[in-house]
Amino acid sequence: ETAPGIVEAPMEPGWAAFRGAFGGWTAAHALLAARRLAPDLPPASLSIDFLAGIGPGNVRSAARLVHATRSTRFVQVATSQDDAPRALTSVVLAARRATARVDAVAMPDCPPPERLARLQIPDAPVTWADRFDLRIAAGRLLQPNP
């Protein structure tokens, strides 16, 4: 058994690309180390910087807790092989709050865009407005709409 936040495992050559293991294998290795510091929280995000490919042999990922709140842990993981850095990873582990489903609200009825008049903005104070095909399906521009 290794210390909390430490994962040591060999990289099998079958996982390597032409210059070593990058991508999924390395990210999974780092994520396992981070999860050891907060096993009760699922990962919310992961950002990884690949420094060098990982060759066959033992790999070590060492996680350290950077910041913790009641429901969130911010963890940084250093992945190395033969004492040489291979990747640096930032992981956020967090309890997800209940949110509304994306389809909880029905889309309003709306005619197809080709049946709507194109919005003309005469003398617009910004040039970007000319680059968009704007059409209003209901209500009026800059007016309260239900």
mmCIF file of C-alpha atoms in Angstrom:
data_model
loop_
_atom_site.group_PDB
_atom_site.id
_atom_site.type_symbol
_atom_site.label_atom_id
_atom_site.label_comp_id
_atom_site.label_asym_id
_atom_site.label_seq_id
_atom_site.Cartn_x
_atom_site.Cartn_y
_atom_site.Cartn_z
ATOM 1 C CA GLU A 1 0.000 0.000 0.000
ATOM 2 C CA THR A 2 1.380 3.400 -0.975
ATOM 3 C CA ALA A 3 0.821 6.737 0.736
ATOM 4 C CA PRO A 4 -2.424 8.663 0.152
ATOM 5 C CA GLY A 5 -2.330 10.448 -3.179
ATOM 6 C CA ILE A 6 0.379 8.229 -4.653
ATOM 7 C CA VAL A 7 -0.150 5.826 -7.548
ATOM 8 C CA GLU A 8 2.676 3.699 -8.865
ATOM 9 C CA ALA A 9 2.045 1.390 -11.789
ATOM 10 C CA PRO A 10 3.910 0.126 -14.838
ATOM 11 C CA MET A 11 3.023 1.483 -18.262
ATOM 12 C CA GLU A 12 2.535 -1.415 -20.616
ATOM 13 C CA PRO A 13 3.993 -0.818 -24.120
ATOM 14 C CA GLY A 14 0.612 -1.571 -25.712
ATOM 15 C CA TRP A 15 -0.665 1.801 -24.458
ATOM 16 C CA ALA A 16 2.153 3.806 -26.026
ATOM 17 C CA ALA A 17 2.017 5.825 -29.207
ATOM 18 C CA PHE A 18 5.075 6.401 -31.406
ATOM 19 C CA ARG A 19 6.867 8.468 -28.703
ATOM 20 C CA GLY A 20 5.444 6.972 -25.511
ATOM 21 C CA ALA A 21 2.181 7.081 -23.603
ATOM 22 C CA PHE A 22 0.332 10.381 -23.777
ATOM 23 C CA GLY A 23 -3.334 11.170 -23.420
ATOM 24 C CA GLY A 24 -5.750 8.792 -21.778
ATOM 25 C CA TRP A 25 -3.359 6.471 -19.973
ATOM 26 C CA THR A 26 -1.432 9.329 -18.377
ATOM 27 C CA ALA A 27 -4.602 11.254 -17.481
ATOM 28 C CA ALA A 28 -6.164 8.150 -15.917
ATOM 29 C CA HIS A 29 -3.010 7.503 -13.885
ATOM 30 C CA ALA A 30 -3.046 11.081 -12.559
ATOM 31 C CA LEU A 31 -6.780 10.976 -11.878
ATOM 32 C CA LEU A 32 -6.387 7.807 -9.807
ATOM 33 C CA ALA A 33 -3.847 9.626 -7.626
ATOM 34 C CA ALA A 34 -6.163 12.638 -7.195
ATOM 35 C CA ARG A 35 -9.137 10.419 -6.321
ATOM 36 C CA ARG A 36 -7.125 8.850 -3.500
ATOM 37 C CA LEU A 37 -7.212 12.215 -1.736
ATOM 38 C CA ALA A 38 -10.993 12.589 -2.099
ATOM 39 C CA PRO A 39 -12.528 9.194 -2.913
ATOM 40 C CA ASP A 40 -16.028 10.398 -2.042
ATOM 41 C CA LEU A 41 -16.075 13.167 -4.675
ATOM 42 C CA PRO A 42 -16.388 12.610 -8.433
ATOM 43 C CA PRO A 43 -14.116 14.461 -10.855
ATOM 44 C CA ALA A 44 -15.586 17.678 -12.231
ATOM 45 C CA SER A 45 -12.665 18.763 -14.429
ATOM 46 C CA LEU A 46 -9.166 17.767 -15.419
ATOM 47 C CA SER A 47 -6.480 19.789 -17.168
ATOM 48 C CA ILE A 48 -3.188 18.146 -18.066
ATOM 49 C CA ASP A 49 0.096 19.397 -19.464
ATOM 50 C CA PHE A 50 2.113 16.638 -21.134
ATOM 51 C CA LEU A 51 5.822 17.258 -20.646
ATOM 52 C CA ALA A 52 7.236 14.081 -22.188
ATOM 53 C CA GLY A 53 6.097 10.667 -23.332
ATOM 54 C CA ILE A 54 6.050 7.804 -20.856
ATOM 55 C CA GLY A 55 7.991 4.707 -21.823
ATOM 56 C CA PRO A 56 7.564 1.139 -20.602
ATOM 57 C CA GLY A 57 8.274 0.772 -16.898
ATOM 58 C CA ASN A 58 7.171 2.111 -13.550
ATOM 59 C CA VAL A 59 5.338 5.449 -13.405
ATOM 60 C CA ARG A 60 4.571 7.497 -10.291
ATOM 61 C CA SER A 61 1.806 10.056 -9.888
ATOM 62 C CA ALA A 62 1.904 12.081 -6.666
ATOM 63 C CA ALA A 63 -1.143 14.174 -5.801
ATOM 64 C CA ARG A 64 -1.288 17.034 -3.353
ATOM 65 C CA LEU A 65 -4.320 18.882 -2.074
ATOM 66 C CA VAL A 66 -4.105 22.564 -3.010
ATOM 67 C CA HIS A 67 -7.438 23.812 -1.634
ATOM 68 C CA ALA A 68 -10.550 22.313 -0.104
ATOM 69 C CA THR A 69 -14.056 23.552 0.555
ATOM 70 C CA ARG A 70 -17.047 21.736 1.983
ATOM 71 C CA SER A 71 -17.845 20.067 -1.335
ATOM 72 C CA THR A 72 -14.840 20.689 -3.597
ATOM 73 C CA ARG A 73 -11.187 19.617 -3.686
ATOM 74 C CA PHE A 74 -8.530 21.193 -5.895
ATOM 75 C CA VAL A 75 -5.672 18.768 -6.494
ATOM 76 C CA GLN A 76 -2.405 19.004 -8.423
ATOM 77 C CA VAL A 77 -0.682 15.836 -9.602
ATOM 78 C CA ALA A 78 2.929 15.445 -10.708
ATOM 79 C CA THR A 79 3.516 12.366 -12.876
ATOM 80 C CA SER A 80 7.085 11.162 -13.262
ATOM 81 C CA GLN A 81 9.137 8.258 -14.551
ATOM 82 C CA ASP A 82 12.728 7.588 -13.502
ATOM 83 C CA ASP A 83 12.560 10.805 -11.432
ATOM 84 C CA ALA A 84 11.920 12.855 -14.606
ATOM 85 C CA PRO A 85 8.686 14.888 -14.876
ATOM 86 C CA ARG A 86 6.263 13.595 -17.521
ATOM 87 C CA ALA A 87 2.977 15.440 -16.833
ATOM 88 C CA LEU A 88 1.414 18.041 -14.567
ATOM 89 C CA THR A 89 -2.304 17.731 -13.915
ATOM 90 C CA SER A 90 -4.896 19.898 -12.170
ATOM 91 C CA VAL A 91 -8.031 18.099 -11.026
ATOM 92 C CA VAL A 92 -11.192 19.497 -9.477
ATOM 93 C CA LEU A 93 -13.265 16.966 -7.550
ATOM 94 C CA ALA A 94 -16.701 18.212 -6.530
ATOM 95 C CA ALA A 95 -20.115 17.142 -5.359
ATOM 96 C CA ARG A 96 -22.515 18.054 -8.106
ATOM 97 C CA ARG A 97 -25.565 20.023 -7.151
ATOM 98 C CA ALA A 98 -28.963 19.017 -8.405
ATOM 99 C CA THR A 99 -29.765 20.946 -11.562
ATOM 100 C CA ALA A 100 -32.717 21.118 -13.890
ATOM 101 C CA ARG A 101 -32.639 18.752 -16.819
ATOM 102 C CA VAL A 102 -31.816 20.371 -20.118
ATOM 103 C CA ASP A 103 -35.220 19.372 -21.477
ATOM 104 C CA ALA A 104 -37.202 20.459 -18.382
ATOM 105 C CA VAL A 105 -38.538 23.497 -20.258
ATOM 106 C CA ALA A 106 -40.217 23.074 -23.619
ATOM 107 C CA MET A 107 -38.979 25.158 -26.519
ATOM 108 C CA PRO A 108 -41.515 27.787 -27.577
ATOM 109 C CA ASP A 109 -43.163 27.480 -30.940
ATOM 110 C CA CYS A 110 -41.135 29.384 -33.474
ATOM 111 C CA PRO A 111 -41.367 29.690 -37.252
ATOM 112 C CA PRO A 112 -38.347 28.571 -39.298
ATOM 113 C CA PRO A 113 -35.716 31.318 -39.758
ATOM 114 C CA GLU A 114 -36.356 31.668 -43.476
ATOM 115 C CA ARG A 115 -39.917 32.838 -42.695
ATOM 116 C CA LEU A 116 -38.720 35.597 -40.361
ATOM 117 C CA ALA A 117 -37.674 39.048 -41.490
ATOM 118 C CA ARG A 118 -33.985 39.856 -41.232
ATOM 119 C CA LEU A 119 -33.335 42.507 -38.603
ATOM 120 C CA GLN A 120 -31.917 45.692 -40.064
ATOM 121 C CA ILE A 121 -29.936 47.909 -37.708
ATOM 122 C CA PRO A 122 -29.460 51.228 -39.486
ATOM 123 C CA ASP A 123 -26.334 53.137 -38.459
ATOM 124 C CA ALA A 124 -25.350 50.571 -35.884
ATOM 125 C CA PRO A 125 -22.682 52.012 -33.559
ATOM 126 C CA VAL A 126 -20.642 48.814 -33.871
ATOM 127 C CA THR A 127 -19.508 47.085 -37.062
ATOM 128 C CA TRP A 128 -19.923 43.531 -35.749
ATOM 129 C CA ALA A 129 -23.707 43.872 -35.984
ATOM 130 C CA ASP A 130 -23.414 43.758 -39.796
ATOM 131 C CA ARG A 131 -21.749 40.329 -39.610
ATOM 132 C CA PHE A 132 -24.771 38.540 -38.167
ATOM 133 C CA ASP A 133 -28.047 37.437 -39.667
ATOM 134 C CA LEU A 134 -30.367 38.461 -36.833
ATOM 135 C CA ARG A 135 -34.044 37.523 -36.856
ATOM 136 C CA ILE A 136 -36.561 38.000 -34.049
ATOM 137 C CA ALA A 137 -39.087 35.217 -33.613
ATOM 138 C CA ALA A 138 -41.310 36.918 -31.032
ATOM 139 C CA GLY A 139 -41.571 40.328 -29.447
ATOM 140 C CA ARG A 140 -39.568 43.381 -30.399
ATOM 141 C CA LEU A 141 -35.911 44.273 -30.079
ATOM 142 C CA LEU A 142 -35.015 46.142 -26.875
ATOM 143 C CA GLN A 143 -38.585 45.903 -25.606
ATOM 144 C CA PRO A 144 -39.920 43.813 -22.694
ATOM 145 C CA ASN A 145 -41.035 40.440 -24.010
ATOM 146 C CA PRO A 146 -43.083 37.771 -22.257
#
